[in-house]
Amino acid sequence: MAGLVARVVVVDSFSSDATTAIAERLGADVLQHRWRNYADQFQWGVDAAAPSTDWILRLDADEYFEPALCAELRAALPALDPAVTGFYLRRKVIFRDTWIRHGGYYPTFLLRLWRNGCGRIEQRWMDEHIVLTRGEARRSSGDFVDHNLAGVTAWTDKHNRYATRQMVDFLNLEYGFFPVDAAIEREAGSQARMKRFLRNRVFARAPLYLRGLLYFFQRYFLRLGFLDGRDGFVFHFLQGLWNWILIDAKIDEARAFIAAHGVDAFKMRLATHYGIELAPREPLDD
């Protein structure tokens, strides 16, 4: 990404490994902030970093740009019409060194690059998106890569935590733990908006457990996920079936707990057992 990025900011949540030392050695600015969720962490980072660049790029630790995308953006950004305020970047998922081409996973476009002051992030516990507050967006023809390098044990541990956050977002539709940003829902790009509609209006109303089976069937068979081979089967099974069965089991448990002990006790349980505090985002100077 040399010649494309002027400044790299790493937002760390007081990690105990060598992350901060490595980032600083490579020239990144490192900021520390107590973890709450991805959306909160990212928005805090943007606010705290106070970027002066024309554009802001979001990139997670397991993601990188392919050379073609770097070249495309280096050529395109200086010549863009001011009305273009964002770029939907095409994502390529690599799982166990296998490119997941099918099952609806490629191409997927995510808004990851936007003009400074023209984007914000959804305040959700999981599956948050950047959306433009004004202007229009273009799509890239090059790819950025989401490459899992940590192995299947770390992957399932991570998705177990994700499933808890997904459970919170689904239960929020029933219990109203925290407000939903309606403006974000309206402003989101067509792909994100359709995904949100299907999740909140269709998937959320489908029977628990059955919806995971149906989702896996359409993804693996109707959308040709089986063409991704052995590693593709592992990915589609874990991400498309196991993950949703796990989410539904957590929803089942949570509903039973709320019925027995009430919503306030459930919020306390989330905080003490999972570190999920359903509270407003902290002010910048905290």
mmCIF file of C-alpha atoms in Angstrom, residues 110-205:
data_model
loop_
_atom_site.group_PDB
_atom_site.id
_atom_site.type_symbol
_atom_site.label_atom_id
_atom_site.label_comp_id
_atom_site.label_asym_id
_atom_site.label_seq_id
_atom_site.Cartn_x
_atom_site.Cartn_y
_atom_site.Cartn_z
ATOM 1 C CA LEU A 110 -18.130 -3.266 1.319
ATOM 2 C CA LEU A 111 -17.837 0.481 1.839
ATOM 3 C CA ARG A 112 -14.321 0.736 3.247
ATOM 4 C CA LEU A 113 -13.024 3.992 1.735
ATOM 5 C CA TRP A 114 -14.737 7.370 2.070
ATOM 6 C CA ARG A 115 -13.990 11.073 2.053
ATOM 7 C CA ASN A 116 -13.146 12.541 5.431
ATOM 8 C CA GLY A 117 -16.371 13.737 7.058
ATOM 9 C CA CYS A 118 -18.672 11.856 4.668
ATOM 10 C CA GLY A 119 -19.088 8.511 6.438
ATOM 11 C CA ARG A 120 -19.997 6.991 9.770
ATOM 12 C CA ILE A 121 -20.409 3.531 11.230
ATOM 13 C CA GLU A 122 -23.538 1.782 12.458
ATOM 14 C CA GLN A 123 -23.630 1.371 16.227
ATOM 15 C CA ARG A 124 -24.378 -2.346 16.309
ATOM 16 C CA TRP A 125 -22.863 -5.173 18.295
ATOM 17 C CA MET A 126 -22.152 -7.198 15.167
ATOM 18 C CA ASP A 127 -22.154 -6.906 11.367
ATOM 19 C CA GLU A 128 -21.731 -3.141 11.405
ATOM 20 C CA HIS A 129 -21.331 -1.186 8.158
ATOM 21 C CA ILE A 130 -19.839 2.135 7.151
ATOM 22 C CA VAL A 131 -22.415 4.280 5.363
ATOM 23 C CA LEU A 132 -22.112 7.566 3.517
ATOM 24 C CA THR A 133 -23.799 10.627 4.975
ATOM 25 C CA ARG A 134 -23.692 12.426 1.630
ATOM 26 C CA GLY A 135 -22.541 11.952 -1.931
ATOM 27 C CA GLU A 136 -22.342 8.821 -4.043
ATOM 28 C CA ALA A 137 -20.054 5.810 -4.218
ATOM 29 C CA ARG A 138 -18.243 3.796 -6.858
ATOM 30 C CA ARG A 139 -17.227 0.143 -6.915
ATOM 31 C CA SER A 140 -13.686 -1.095 -7.251
ATOM 32 C CA SER A 141 -12.642 -3.666 -9.821
ATOM 33 C CA GLY A 142 -9.704 -4.806 -7.685
ATOM 34 C CA ASP A 143 -9.920 -6.903 -4.523
ATOM 35 C CA PHE A 144 -9.024 -6.598 -0.894
ATOM 36 C CA VAL A 145 -8.471 -9.925 0.840
ATOM 37 C CA ASP A 146 -9.896 -11.237 4.100
ATOM 38 C CA HIS A 147 -7.417 -14.033 4.867
ATOM 39 C CA ASN A 148 -7.813 -16.219 7.953
ATOM 40 C CA LEU A 149 -4.309 -17.182 9.091
ATOM 41 C CA ALA A 150 -5.039 -18.210 12.675
ATOM 42 C CA GLY A 151 -6.450 -21.702 12.052
ATOM 43 C CA VAL A 152 -9.846 -23.234 12.632
ATOM 44 C CA THR A 153 -9.626 -23.254 16.450
ATOM 45 C CA ALA A 154 -9.091 -19.505 16.623
ATOM 46 C CA TRP A 155 -11.735 -19.039 13.917
ATOM 47 C CA THR A 156 -14.395 -20.949 15.877
ATOM 48 C CA ASP A 157 -13.434 -19.188 19.124
ATOM 49 C CA LYS A 158 -13.869 -15.852 17.383
ATOM 50 C CA HIS A 159 -17.212 -16.827 15.881
ATOM 51 C CA ASN A 160 -18.449 -18.055 19.241
ATOM 52 C CA ARG A 161 -17.909 -14.498 20.487
ATOM 53 C CA TYR A 162 -19.513 -13.152 17.313
ATOM 54 C CA ALA A 163 -22.548 -15.372 17.918
ATOM 55 C CA THR A 164 -23.071 -13.775 21.321
ATOM 56 C CA ARG A 165 -23.037 -10.319 19.733
ATOM 57 C CA GLN A 166 -25.402 -11.469 16.995
ATOM 58 C CA MET A 167 -27.709 -12.766 19.710
ATOM 59 C CA VAL A 168 -27.701 -9.315 21.325
ATOM 60 C CA ASP A 169 -28.573 -7.622 18.021
ATOM 61 C CA PHE A 170 -31.438 -10.038 17.337
ATOM 62 C CA LEU A 171 -32.839 -9.727 20.857
ATOM 63 C CA ASN A 172 -32.617 -5.959 20.549
ATOM 64 C CA LEU A 173 -35.354 -6.213 17.906
ATOM 65 C CA GLU A 174 -37.600 -7.728 20.614
ATOM 66 C CA TYR A 175 -36.545 -5.927 23.782
ATOM 67 C CA GLY A 176 -35.122 -2.595 22.596
ATOM 68 C CA PHE A 177 -31.890 -2.735 24.607
ATOM 69 C CA PHE A 178 -30.473 0.203 22.646
ATOM 70 C CA PRO A 179 -31.774 2.516 19.892
ATOM 71 C CA VAL A 180 -31.330 1.688 16.209
ATOM 72 C CA ASP A 181 -29.965 4.467 14.016
ATOM 73 C CA ALA A 182 -32.785 4.802 11.473
ATOM 74 C CA ALA A 183 -30.818 7.318 9.417
ATOM 75 C CA ILE A 184 -28.043 4.780 8.945
ATOM 76 C CA GLU A 185 -30.595 2.230 7.765
ATOM 77 C CA ARG A 186 -31.814 4.659 5.089
ATOM 78 C CA GLU A 187 -28.346 5.756 4.005
ATOM 79 C CA ALA A 188 -26.746 2.322 3.707
ATOM 80 C CA GLY A 189 -25.768 1.067 0.268
ATOM 81 C CA SER A 190 -28.086 -1.246 -1.607
ATOM 82 C CA GLN A 191 -26.195 -4.435 -0.704
ATOM 83 C CA ALA A 192 -25.989 -3.567 3.005
ATOM 84 C CA ARG A 193 -29.597 -2.352 3.050
ATOM 85 C CA MET A 194 -30.875 -5.555 1.440
ATOM 86 C CA LYS A 195 -28.808 -7.663 3.840
ATOM 87 C CA ARG A 196 -30.233 -5.717 6.777
ATOM 88 C CA PHE A 197 -33.801 -6.093 5.457
ATOM 89 C CA LEU A 198 -33.422 -9.856 5.046
ATOM 90 C CA ARG A 199 -31.843 -10.192 8.483
ATOM 91 C CA ASN A 200 -34.304 -8.010 10.432
ATOM 92 C CA ARG A 201 -37.561 -8.572 8.549
ATOM 93 C CA VAL A 202 -37.226 -12.114 7.201
ATOM 94 C CA PHE A 203 -34.504 -14.085 8.991
ATOM 95 C CA ALA A 204 -35.340 -12.711 12.452
ATOM 96 C CA ARG A 205 -38.964 -13.856 12.075
#
